[in-house]
Coordinates of C-alpha atoms in Angstrom, one line a residue:
X1 CA 3.2 -17.8 7.4
X2 CA 4.1 -14.5 9.0
X3 CA 1.0 -12.8 10.3
X4 CA 0.9 -9.2 9.4
X5 CA -1.7 -7.0 11.1
X6 CA -0.6 -3.8 9.5
X7 CA -0.7 -4.7 5.8
X8 CA -0.3 -2.3 2.8
X9 CA -3.6 -0.6 2.4
X10 CA -4.1 -0.4 -1.4
X11 CA -6.8 2.1 -2.3
X12 CA -9.4 0.0 -4.2
X13 CA -12.2 2.3 -5.3
X14 CA -11.7 5.9 -4.0
X15 CA -9.2 8.2 -2.4
X16 CA -9.7 8.9 1.3
X17 CA -9.1 12.4 2.5
X18 CA -8.5 12.9 6.2
X19 CA -7.5 16.0 7.9
X20 CA -4.7 16.5 10.5
X21 CA -1.9 18.9 11.5
X22 CA 1.6 18.3 10.2
X23 CA 4.7 19.7 12.0
X24 CA 5.9 22.8 10.2
X25 CA 8.2 22.1 7.3
X26 CA 11.6 23.7 7.2
X27 CA 11.6 25.6 3.9
X28 CA 13.4 28.4 2.1
X29 CA 11.9 31.8 1.4
X30 CA 8.7 32.3 -0.5
X31 CA 8.5 33.0 -4.2
X32 CA 7.7 36.7 -3.6
X33 CA 11.2 37.4 -2.1
X34 CA 14.8 36.4 -2.6
X35 CA 16.3 34.1 -5.1
X36 CA 15.7 30.8 -3.4
X37 CA 15.4 27.7 -5.6
X38 CA 12.5 25.5 -4.9
X39 CA 10.0 23.0 -6.2
X40 CA 6.3 24.1 -6.3
X41 CA 3.7 21.8 -4.9
X42 CA 0.4 23.2 -6.3
X43 CA -3.0 22.7 -4.7
X44 CA -6.5 24.0 -5.0
X45 CA -7.8 25.2 -1.6
X46 CA -11.2 23.9 -2.4
X47 CA -9.8 20.4 -1.7
X48 CA -7.5 21.3 1.2
X49 CA -9.6 23.1 3.7
X50 CA -8.0 22.5 7.0
X51 CA -5.0 20.2 6.3
X52 CA -5.4 17.5 3.6
X53 CA -3.7 14.2 4.2
X54 CA -2.6 14.1 0.5
X55 CA -1.0 17.5 0.7
X56 CA 0.7 16.5 3.9
X57 CA 1.9 13.2 2.4
X58 CA 3.6 15.1 -0.4
X59 CA 5.1 17.6 2.0
X60 CA 6.4 14.9 4.3
X61 CA 8.2 13.0 1.5
X62 CA 9.7 16.2 0.0
X63 CA 11.0 17.2 3.5
X64 CA 12.4 13.7 4.1
X65 CA 14.2 13.8 0.7
X66 CA 15.7 17.2 1.5
X67 CA 13.9 19.0 -1.4
X68 CA 13.4 22.8 -1.1
X69 CA 9.8 23.4 -1.9
X70 CA 6.8 25.6 -1.4
X71 CA 3.1 24.6 -1.3
X72 CA 1.2 27.2 -3.3
X73 CA -2.4 27.9 -4.2
X74 CA -3.0 27.4 -7.9
X75 CA -5.1 30.6 -8.1
X76 CA -2.2 32.7 -6.7
X77 CA 0.3 31.0 -8.9
X78 CA -1.6 31.4 -12.1
X79 CA -1.6 35.2 -11.9
X80 CA 2.2 35.5 -11.4
X81 CA 4.5 36.4 -14.3
X82 CA 6.3 33.3 -15.4
X83 CA 9.5 35.2 -16.3
X84 CA 9.9 36.4 -12.7
X85 CA 10.5 33.0 -11.1
X86 CA 10.8 30.1 -13.6
X87 CA 14.6 29.8 -13.0
X88 CA 14.0 29.7 -9.2
X89 CA 11.1 27.3 -9.5
X90 CA 12.4 24.6 -12.0
X91 CA 9.6 22.1 -11.2
X92 CA 5.8 22.2 -10.6
X93 CA 4.2 19.1 -9.0
X94 CA 0.5 18.9 -9.8
X95 CA -0.7 16.3 -7.2
X96 CA -3.6 13.8 -7.2
X97 CA -6.8 14.5 -5.3
X98 CA -6.0 18.2 -4.3
X99 CA -5.8 19.8 -7.8
X100 CA -8.7 18.2 -9.7
X101 CA -10.0 21.7 -10.7
X102 CA -7.6 24.4 -12.1
X103 CA -8.5 27.9 -13.4
X104 CA -9.4 27.9 -17.1
X105 CA -6.2 29.9 -18.1
X106 CA -3.9 27.7 -16.1
X107 CA -3.3 25.2 -18.9
X108 CA -1.9 27.9 -21.1
X109 CA 0.1 29.4 -18.2
X110 CA 1.7 26.0 -17.8
X111 CA 2.6 25.8 -21.4
X112 CA 4.4 29.2 -21.1
X113 CA 6.2 27.9 -18.0
X114 CA 7.4 24.9 -19.9
X115 CA 8.5 27.0 -22.9
X116 CA 10.7 29.0 -20.5
X117 CA 12.5 25.9 -19.2
X118 CA 10.2 24.8 -16.4
X119 CA 9.2 21.1 -15.8
X120 CA 5.8 19.7 -14.7
X121 CA 4.7 16.6 -13.0
X122 CA 1.0 15.7 -13.6
X123 CA -0.3 13.1 -11.1
X124 CA -3.5 11.0 -11.8
X125 CA -6.5 13.4 -11.7
X126 CA -4.9 16.9 -11.7
X127 CA -7.0 19.2 -13.9
X128 CA -9.8 16.7 -14.7
X129 CA -12.8 18.6 -13.3
X130 CA -14.8 21.8 -13.7
X131 CA -15.3 24.1 -10.8
X132 CA -18.5 22.4 -9.7
X133 CA -17.0 18.9 -9.9
X134 CA -18.2 17.7 -13.3
X135 CA -15.6 15.9 -15.4
X136 CA -14.0 17.8 -18.3
X137 CA -14.2 16.4 -21.8
X138 CA -10.4 16.8 -22.1
X139 CA -8.0 17.1 -19.2
X140 CA -6.4 20.5 -18.6
X141 CA -2.9 19.2 -19.3
X142 CA -3.7 16.7 -22.0
X143 CA -2.0 18.8 -24.7
X144 CA 1.4 18.9 -22.9
X145 CA 1.3 15.1 -22.3
X146 CA 0.0 14.1 -25.7
X147 CA -2.5 12.1 -23.8
X148 CA -6.0 12.7 -22.6
X149 CA -6.3 11.2 -19.1
X150 CA -10.0 11.7 -18.4
X151 CA -12.4 9.9 -20.7
X152 CA -15.6 10.1 -18.5
X153 CA -17.7 11.8 -21.2
X154 CA -17.4 8.8 -23.4
X155 CA -16.7 6.0 -20.9
X156 CA -18.7 7.0 -17.9
X157 CA -17.9 5.0 -14.8
X158 CA -16.0 2.6 -17.0
X159 CA -13.3 5.3 -17.5
X160 CA -11.9 4.2 -14.2
X161 CA -10.5 0.8 -13.5
X162 CA -8.0 -1.2 -11.5
X163 CA -4.8 -2.5 -12.9
X164 CA -1.4 -4.1 -12.3
X165 CA 1.4 -1.7 -12.9
X166 CA 4.0 -3.2 -15.1
X167 CA 7.3 -1.6 -16.2
X168 CA 8.3 -1.9 -19.8
X169 CA 11.7 -3.3 -18.9
X170 CA 14.1 -4.0 -16.0
X171 CA 15.9 -0.8 -17.1
X172 CA 12.8 1.4 -16.7
X173 CA 12.1 -0.3 -13.4
X174 CA 15.6 0.5 -12.2
X175 CA 15.4 4.0 -13.5
X176 CA 12.3 4.6 -11.4
X177 CA 14.0 3.2 -8.3
X178 CA 11.8 0.2 -7.7
X179 CA 13.7 -2.7 -6.2
X180 CA 13.5 -6.0 -8.0
X181 CA 12.1 -7.5 -4.8
X182 CA 9.1 -5.1 -5.0
X183 CA 8.0 -6.9 -8.2
X184 CA 6.5 -10.4 -8.7
X185 CA 8.2 -11.1 -12.0
X186 CA 10.9 -8.4 -12.3
X187 CA 8.4 -6.0 -13.8
X188 CA 5.0 -6.0 -12.1
X189 CA 4.7 -4.1 -8.8
X190 CA 3.9 -6.5 -5.9
X191 CA 3.3 -6.5 -2.2
X192 CA 4.5 -8.6 0.8
X193 CA 1.9 -11.5 1.1
X194 CA -0.2 -10.0 -1.7
X195 CA 1.6 -10.8 -4.9
X196 CA 0.8 -8.5 -7.9
X197 CA -1.0 -5.4 -6.6
X198 CA -4.0 -3.8 -8.2
X199 CA -4.1 0.0 -8.2
X200 CA -6.8 2.4 -9.2
X201 CA -6.1 3.9 -12.6
X202 CA -7.9 6.1 -15.2
X203 CA -8.4 4.9 -18.7
X204 CA -6.5 7.3 -21.0
X205 CA -6.2 8.0 -24.6
X206 CA -2.7 8.8 -26.0
X207 CA -2.3 11.1 -29.0
X208 CA -0.3 9.8 -31.9
X209 CA 2.4 12.2 -30.9
X210 CA 3.2 10.3 -27.7
X211 CA 6.3 8.1 -28.5
X212 CA 6.3 4.6 -27.1
X213 CA 9.8 5.2 -25.7
X214 CA 8.3 7.8 -23.4
X215 CA 6.2 5.2 -21.7
X216 CA 8.0 3.6 -18.7
X217 CA 5.1 1.5 -17.3
X218 CA 1.6 0.5 -18.2
X219 CA -1.5 -0.3 -16.2
X220 CA -2.7 -3.7 -17.2
X221 CA -6.3 -4.5 -16.5
X222 CA -7.9 -7.8 -15.8
X223 CA -9.0 -7.9 -19.5
X224 CA -5.3 -7.3 -20.5
X225 CA -6.0 -3.8 -21.7
X226 CA -2.9 -1.5 -21.4
X227 CA -2.9 2.1 -20.5
X228 CA 0.2 4.3 -20.0
X229 CA 0.9 4.5 -16.2
X230 CA 4.2 6.3 -16.1
X231 CA 5.3 8.7 -18.8
X232 CA 8.1 11.2 -19.3
X233 CA 7.8 13.3 -22.4
X234 CA 9.1 16.6 -23.8
X235 CA 7.1 19.7 -24.3
X236 CA 8.6 22.9 -25.6
X237 CA 11.6 23.6 -23.3
X238 CA 10.7 21.2 -20.4
X239 CA 10.2 17.7 -19.3
X240 CA 6.7 16.5 -18.4
X241 CA 6.0 13.6 -16.1
X242 CA 2.6 11.8 -16.0
X243 CA 1.7 9.1 -13.4
X244 CA -1.6 7.3 -13.6
X245 CA -1.7 6.5 -9.9
X246 CA -3.0 8.4 -6.9
X247 CA 0.5 8.7 -5.4
X248 CA -0.4 11.0 -2.5
X249 CA -3.4 8.9 -1.4
X250 CA -1.3 5.7 -1.5
X251 CA 1.4 7.3 0.7
X252 CA -1.4 8.5 3.1
X253 CA -2.4 4.9 3.5
X254 CA 0.8 3.0 4.2
X255 CA 2.2 2.6 0.6
X256 CA 5.1 5.0 0.6
X257 CA 7.3 3.7 -2.2
X258 CA 5.4 4.8 -5.4
X259 CA 5.3 8.4 -4.4
X260 CA 8.9 8.5 -3.1
X261 CA 10.4 6.6 -6.0
X262 CA 8.6 8.7 -8.6
X263 CA 9.6 12.0 -7.0
X264 CA 13.2 11.0 -6.4
X265 CA 13.5 9.9 -10.0
X266 CA 11.9 12.9 -11.6
X267 CA 13.4 15.6 -9.3
X268 CA 16.9 14.1 -8.9
X269 CA 17.5 12.1 -12.1
X270 CA 15.4 13.9 -14.8
X271 CA 15.4 17.5 -13.7
X272 CA 18.5 17.7 -11.4
X273 CA 17.2 19.6 -8.4
X274 CA 19.8 20.5 -5.6
X275 CA 18.8 18.7 -2.4
X276 CA 20.0 17.4 1.0
X277 CA 20.7 13.7 1.1
X278 CA 18.7 11.7 3.7
X279 CA 21.5 9.2 4.2
X280 CA 24.6 10.1 6.2
X281 CA 27.6 11.2 4.0
X282 CA 25.3 10.7 1.0
X283 CA 26.0 7.0 1.0
X284 CA 23.6 4.1 0.7
X285 CA 22.9 1.9 3.8
X286 CA 21.9 -1.6 4.8
X287 CA 20.2 -2.8 7.9
X288 CA 20.6 -6.5 8.7
X289 CA 17.8 -7.1 11.2
X290 CA 17.8 -10.5 13.0
X291 CA 14.6 -11.4 14.9
X292 CA 15.5 -13.6 17.9
X293 CA 12.5 -15.1 19.5
X294 CA 12.8 -18.7 20.7
X295 CA 15.1 -21.2 22.4
X296 CA 16.1 -22.7 19.0
X297 CA 18.5 -19.7 18.6
X298 CA 20.6 -21.0 21.5
X299 CA 22.1 -23.4 18.9
X300 CA 21.9 -21.2 15.8
X301 CA 23.6 -18.1 17.1
X302 CA 26.8 -19.9 18.0
X303 CA 26.6 -21.6 14.6
X304 CA 26.3 -18.2 12.9
X305 CA 29.4 -17.1 14.7
X306 CA 31.2 -20.2 13.6
X307 CA 30.2 -19.8 10.0
X308 CA 31.4 -16.2 9.9
X309 CA 28.0 -14.7 9.6
X310 CA 28.5 -12.5 12.6
X311 CA 31.2 -10.0 12.0
X312 CA 32.6 -7.2 14.1
X313 CA 32.7 -4.7 11.2
X314 CA 29.1 -5.4 10.2
X315 CA 26.9 -3.9 12.9
X316 CA 23.5 -5.7 12.8
X317 CA 20.2 -5.1 14.6
X318 CA 19.3 -8.0 17.0
X319 CA 15.7 -7.6 18.0
X320 CA 14.9 -10.0 20.9
X321 CA 11.8 -11.4 22.5
X322 CA 13.1 -11.8 26.0
X323 CA 10.7 -14.1 27.8
X324 CA 11.1 -17.8 28.8
X325 CA 8.1 -19.1 26.9
X326 CA 6.9 -18.6 23.3
X327 CA 3.4 -20.0 22.7
X328 CA 2.0 -20.4 26.2
X329 CA 3.2 -19.7 29.7
X330 CA 5.5 -22.5 31.0
X331 CA 6.3 -24.1 27.6
X332 CA 10.0 -23.3 28.0
X333 CA 10.3 -22.4 24.3
X334 CA 11.2 -18.7 24.8
X335 CA 14.7 -17.2 24.2
X336 CA 14.9 -16.4 28.0
X337 CA 17.2 -13.4 27.6
X338 CA 17.7 -13.0 31.4
X339 CA 18.2 -16.7 32.0
X340 CA 19.6 -19.4 29.7
X341 CA 19.9 -16.9 26.8
X342 CA 21.8 -14.2 28.7
X343 CA 25.3 -15.1 27.5
X344 CA 24.0 -15.0 23.9
X345 CA 22.7 -11.5 24.4
X346 CA 26.2 -10.6 25.4
X347 CA 27.4 -12.3 22.2
X348 CA 25.0 -10.4 20.0
X349 CA 25.8 -7.1 21.8
X350 CA 29.4 -7.4 20.5
X351 CA 28.2 -7.7 16.9
X352 CA 25.6 -4.9 16.8
X353 CA 22.7 -3.3 18.6
X354 CA 20.2 -5.0 20.9
X355 CA 16.6 -4.1 20.3
X356 CA 13.1 -5.3 21.3
X357 CA 11.1 -7.9 19.4
X358 CA 8.1 -7.1 21.5
X359 CA 5.9 -8.4 24.2
X360 CA 7.9 -11.0 26.2
X361 CA 6.6 -14.1 24.5
X362 CA 6.6 -14.1 20.7
X363 CA 3.7 -16.1 19.4
X364 CA 1.6 -15.6 22.6
X365 CA 1.9 -11.8 22.4
X366 CA 1.2 -11.7 18.6
X367 CA -1.9 -13.9 18.9
X368 CA -3.3 -11.9 21.8
X369 CA -2.8 -8.6 20.0
X370 CA -4.1 -9.9 16.7
X371 CA -7.3 -11.3 18.2
X372 CA -7.9 -8.2 20.2
X373 CA -7.4 -9.8 23.7
X374 CA -4.5 -7.3 24.3
X375 CA -5.4 -3.7 24.1
X376 CA -3.1 -0.7 24.5
X377 CA -2.6 -1.3 28.3
X378 CA -1.4 -4.9 27.8
X379 CA 0.7 -4.1 24.8
X380 CA 2.5 -1.4 26.8
X381 CA 2.9 -3.7 29.8
X382 CA 4.7 -6.5 27.9
X383 CA 6.9 -4.2 25.8
X384 CA 8.0 -2.6 29.0
X385 CA 8.6 -6.0 30.6
X386 CA 10.7 -7.0 27.5
X387 CA 12.7 -3.8 27.7
X388 CA 13.5 -4.2 31.4
X389 CA 15.1 -7.6 30.9
X390 CA 17.0 -6.6 27.8
X391 CA 18.3 -3.3 29.3
X392 CA 19.5 -5.2 32.3
X393 CA 21.6 -7.5 30.2
X394 CA 22.6 -5.1 27.4
X395 CA 23.5 -2.2 29.8
X396 CA 21.8 0.5 27.7
X397 CA 18.4 1.8 26.8
X398 CA 16.5 -0.1 24.2
X399 CA 15.4 2.2 21.3
X400 CA 14.5 0.0 18.4
X401 CA 11.6 -2.4 18.0
X402 CA 10.1 -5.2 15.8
X403 CA 6.6 -6.4 16.3
X404 CA 6.3 -10.2 16.9
X405 CA 4.9 -11.9 13.7
X406 CA 4.9 -8.4 12.2
X407 CA 1.9 -7.5 14.4
X408 CA 2.0 -3.8 14.9
X409 CA -1.2 -1.9 15.6
X410 CA -1.2 1.6 14.3
X411 CA -1.2 4.1 15.8
X412 CA -1.5 2.5 19.3
X413 CA 1.8 0.6 19.3
X414 CA 3.8 3.4 17.8
X415 CA 2.4 5.8 20.3
X416 CA 3.6 3.5 23.1
X417 CA 7.1 3.3 21.4
X418 CA 7.2 7.1 21.3
X419 CA 6.3 7.4 25.0
X420 CA 9.0 4.8 25.9
X421 CA 11.7 6.7 23.9
X422 CA 12.1 4.4 20.9
X423 CA 13.4 6.0 17.7
X424 CA 12.9 3.2 15.2
X425 CA 10.7 0.2 14.3
X426 CA 10.6 -2.6 11.7
X427 CA 7.5 -2.2 9.7
X428 CA 5.4 -4.5 7.4
X429 CA 3.7 -1.6 5.7
X430 CA 5.3 0.7 3.1
X431 CA 7.2 -2.4 2.0
X432 CA 10.2 -2.0 -0.3
X433 CA 10.6 1.6 0.7
X434 CA 13.2 3.4 3.0
X435 CA 12.9 4.9 6.5
X436 CA 10.1 7.3 6.8
X437 CA 7.5 8.9 9.0
X438 CA 4.7 6.5 7.9
X439 CA 1.1 7.5 7.4
X440 CA -1.8 5.3 8.4
X441 CA -5.4 6.1 7.4
X442 CA -4.5 9.5 6.3
X443 CA -2.5 10.6 9.3
X444 CA 1.2 10.8 10.1
X445 CA 1.7 8.2 12.8
X446 CA 4.7 9.8 14.5
X447 CA 7.3 12.4 13.8
X448 CA 9.6 11.0 16.5
X449 CA 9.7 7.2 15.8
X450 CA 10.9 6.3 12.3
X451 CA 9.4 3.3 10.4
X452 CA 11.8 1.0 8.6
X453 CA 9.9 -1.0 6.0
X454 CA 11.0 -4.6 5.3
X455 CA 12.4 -5.4 1.9
X456 CA 10.3 -8.1 0.2
X457 CA 11.2 -10.7 -2.4
X458 CA 7.8 -10.7 -4.2
X459 CA 5.3 -12.2 -1.8
X460 CA 7.9 -13.1 0.8
X461 CA 10.4 -11.4 3.1
X462 CA 12.1 -13.9 5.4
X463 CA 14.4 -16.7 4.3
X464 CA 12.0 -19.2 5.8
X465 CA 9.1 -17.9 3.6
X466 CA 11.3 -18.0 0.5
X467 CA 12.2 -21.6 1.1
X468 CA 9.0 -23.1 2.4
X469 CA 6.4 -21.0 0.6
X470 CA 8.1 -19.8 -2.6
X471 CA 10.5 -22.7 -3.1
X472 CA 13.3 -20.2 -4.2
X473 CA 16.6 -21.8 -4.9
X474 CA 20.0 -20.6 -3.6
X475 CA 21.0 -18.6 -6.7
X476 CA 17.6 -16.8 -6.8
X477 CA 18.0 -15.7 -3.1
X478 CA 21.6 -14.7 -3.6
X479 CA 20.7 -12.6 -6.6
X480 CA 17.9 -10.9 -4.6
X481 CA 20.3 -10.2 -1.7
X482 CA 22.9 -8.8 -4.0
X483 CA 20.2 -6.6 -5.7
X484 CA 19.4 -5.0 -2.3
X485 CA 23.0 -4.0 -2.0
X486 CA 23.4 -2.7 -5.5
X487 CA 20.0 -0.9 -5.2
X488 CA 21.0 0.9 -2.0
X489 CA 24.4 1.9 -3.3
X490 CA 23.2 3.0 -6.7
X491 CA 20.3 5.1 -5.3
X492 CA 22.2 6.2 -2.1
X493 CA 19.3 5.1 0.1
X494 CA 18.7 2.9 3.1
X495 CA 17.0 -0.5 3.0
X496 CA 16.3 -3.2 5.6
X497 CA 16.7 -7.0 5.2
X498 CA 15.2 -9.2 7.9
X499 CA 15.1 -12.8 8.9
X500 CA 15.6 -15.2 11.9
X501 CA 18.9 -16.8 12.7
X502 CA 17.4 -20.3 12.3
X503 CA 16.3 -19.4 8.7
X504 CA 20.0 -19.4 7.6
X505 CA 19.8 -23.2 7.3
X506 CA 17.7 -22.8 4.2
X507 CA 20.3 -20.7 2.4
X508 CA 23.7 -21.0 4.1
X509 CA 25.8 -20.4 0.9
X510 CA 23.7 -17.4 -0.2
X511 CA 24.0 -15.8 3.2
X512 CA 27.8 -16.4 3.3
X513 CA 28.1 -14.8 -0.2
X514 CA 25.9 -11.9 1.0
X515 CA 27.9 -11.2 4.1
X516 CA 31.2 -11.3 2.0
X517 CA 29.6 -8.8 -0.5
X518 CA 28.4 -6.5 2.4
X519 CA 31.9 -6.5 3.9
X520 CA 33.6 -5.7 0.6
X521 CA 31.2 -2.9 -0.3
X522 CA 31.5 -1.3 3.1
X523 CA 35.3 -1.5 2.9
X524 CA 35.1 0.2 -0.5
X525 CA 32.8 2.9 1.0
X526 CA 29.9 2.1 -1.3
X527 CA 27.5 1.5 1.6
X528 CA 27.4 1.6 5.3
X529 CA 25.9 -1.2 7.5
X530 CA 24.4 0.0 10.8
X531 CA 21.5 -0.7 13.1
X532 CA 18.0 0.7 12.7
X533 CA 18.4 3.0 15.7
X534 CA 21.7 4.4 14.3
X535 CA 20.1 5.2 11.0
X536 CA 17.0 6.6 12.7
X537 CA 19.0 9.1 14.8
X538 CA 20.7 10.5 11.7
X539 CA 17.3 10.7 10.0
X540 CA 15.7 12.6 12.9
X541 CA 18.6 15.0 13.0
X542 CA 18.4 15.6 9.3
X543 CA 14.7 16.6 9.7
X544 CA 15.9 19.4 11.9
X545 CA 18.1 20.9 9.2
X546 CA 16.9 24.1 7.7
X547 CA 18.4 24.6 4.2
X548 CA 18.4 27.3 1.5
X549 CA 19.6 27.1 -2.1
X550 CA 19.9 30.6 -3.6
X551 CA 20.9 31.8 -7.0
X552 CA 23.7 34.4 -7.0
X553 CA 25.4 36.2 -9.9
X554 CA 28.3 33.8 -9.6
X555 CA 26.6 30.5 -8.7
X556 CA 24.6 28.7 -6.1
X557 CA 24.8 29.6 -2.4
X558 CA 24.0 26.8 -0.1
X559 CA 23.1 27.7 3.5
X560 CA 22.5 25.1 6.3
X561 CA 21.4 25.3 9.9
X562 CA 20.9 22.6 12.5
X563 CA 20.8 23.1 16.3
X564 CA 22.1 19.6 16.8
X565 CA 25.0 19.9 14.4
X566 CA 25.7 19.4 10.7
X567 CA 28.2 16.5 10.8
X568 CA 27.5 14.0 8.0
X569 CA 24.8 16.2 6.4
X570 CA 25.4 16.0 2.6
X571 CA 24.3 18.4 -0.2
X572 CA 23.7 17.1 -3.7
X573 CA 24.8 19.8 -6.2
X574 CA 24.0 19.3 -9.9
X575 CA 27.2 18.9 -11.9
X576 CA 25.6 20.2 -15.1
X577 CA 25.3 23.7 -13.7
X578 CA 27.8 24.1 -10.8
X579 CA 31.3 23.3 -9.6
X580 CA 31.9 21.9 -6.1
X581 CA 32.9 24.4 -3.4
X582 CA 36.6 25.5 -3.4
X583 CA 36.8 25.9 0.3
X584 CA 38.4 23.2 2.5
X585 CA 36.6 21.4 5.3
X586 CA 34.2 19.3 3.1
X587 CA 34.4 15.7 1.8
X588 CA 33.6 15.6 -1.9
X589 CA 32.3 12.6 -3.8
X590 CA 30.5 12.4 -7.1
X591 CA 28.6 10.4 -9.7
X592 CA 27.4 11.1 -13.2
X593 CA 24.9 13.7 -12.1
X594 CA 25.9 15.2 -8.8
X595 CA 28.7 16.4 -6.6
X596 CA 28.1 15.3 -3.0
X597 CA 29.3 17.8 -0.4
X598 CA 29.5 16.4 3.1
X599 CA 30.0 18.6 6.2
X600 CA 32.8 17.2 8.3
X601 CA 32.6 19.4 11.4
X602 CA 29.7 19.5 13.8
X603 CA 29.0 23.2 13.6
X604 CA 25.4 24.3 13.7
X605 CA 25.7 26.7 10.7
X606 CA 27.5 26.4 7.4
X607 CA 27.3 28.0 3.9
X608 CA 29.3 27.7 0.7
X609 CA 29.3 28.8 -2.9
X610 CA 29.2 26.5 -5.9
X611 CA 30.4 28.5 -8.8
X612 CA 28.3 28.4 -12.0
X613 CA 29.9 26.5 -14.9

């Protein structure tokens, strides 16, 4: 079984707040000036003295998703006139952990905001405490949710529990952008190696006015009690989201998907906020990441080529452990990239990008890191040794990485990768999610090296695990592989599939069908297939884009600036309110909700008008 040193850290009892400094977020102008549209991320400074990891987690995800936003003190917000800015601030996010206490009048202020067309996301414990920390009898936003989500006065410590999160149907799962592989049974959220995950929830008490159709997922306790976990309901003129999970705390501890998926769904699909896409040309992407680590691949790689599983138009990542031994020095079981495997490195180079699979000898390196024998000095030494061999054969700098056996110490290994000029790494944390600047124990690990989480199939991720451990049949694996493609295309996002070339023997027909499907979808411009490092370079360039969405008398003015160029940067413009720009020089695509406006030139500044409908 694949050993994973960095596993998803699921918060079991309490939320951990850690302080750190986050790079400055590119944002539009503040609420006090101009007509810039933005999402409000509301916090109470009592909980964010210094820099809160939860606040930073939300800010990081919003920045990576290209959402214009402003973090704002709840005490400052509550004294503003709603009419002055509600059209420019269509959404308020009330996060977990950093807004437990709100001013007494803020609940009524929020109702007025909703009545004027605003929308509100209430996460976990927002508005559940008095100023001195005591729990309220009724949560501040219970009325707008038709649900009281703090029952401490009657339930005491029993008002909090742990539960599996189960969607009400596959349709609600898909709507909230959870891949089927991130569930154990199609509905219950699961983790790589863990199975069904248990999350902290609060017992809540729905009012009779809360329709069952508004509940998208439940928290199911060990006693089979069910509590609403994800709710979208109407209040006055707006849409209200409630999530019974500490989303920010989970993101701050290597579980990115719940926060990202919920925010994307609510902001993009429910409210319709203009934003910048974090995939090039606004198109979904797939990474096919082959881990090559032993001499057995001397036979399987030519076999892959013969079977048509290596294709010139499908650029894969080939992450290689270069040494001549695998388990112990002298065993001769290594891939030997600068010896007997050299010609195969040349072969792989013609079908994609060569990357590093870590410290020279696969099992030997993983074991020594895992048991603590190798510290930062040795980890660096053998990554460098691996790079030197691969760069000699490949002829270019190695910039992507996958830890042998999934062993990747945080933050030490990532710090080494950053020092060595890597831009991307395969990651066994944040599973099922897309590329991101991962957090670990409350801190962003790096803003220069992008994590690419593996896509699981329930408890498993590699074809070997699916065959040997889970006993999946060919049709089940084929369906899962196809779902990764449809998920990425439908949600215009990037996901990573990984395995070893020798694993193909378990599912040759499923892999052949998968590669055919990949090729057809790429030809039809539904997805793009590229290496980790290629996607990472675009992602890093995107993060340098400053953007502004401003309301004008005649429509929406979009302004973009990027010192490294805007080529491929794509703006999502809500179709319900605006028309696409009439100027030439843009590539336009669309779906049911958005026009996607892609910059074709590599200028550093660009602006355009989308006329109001």
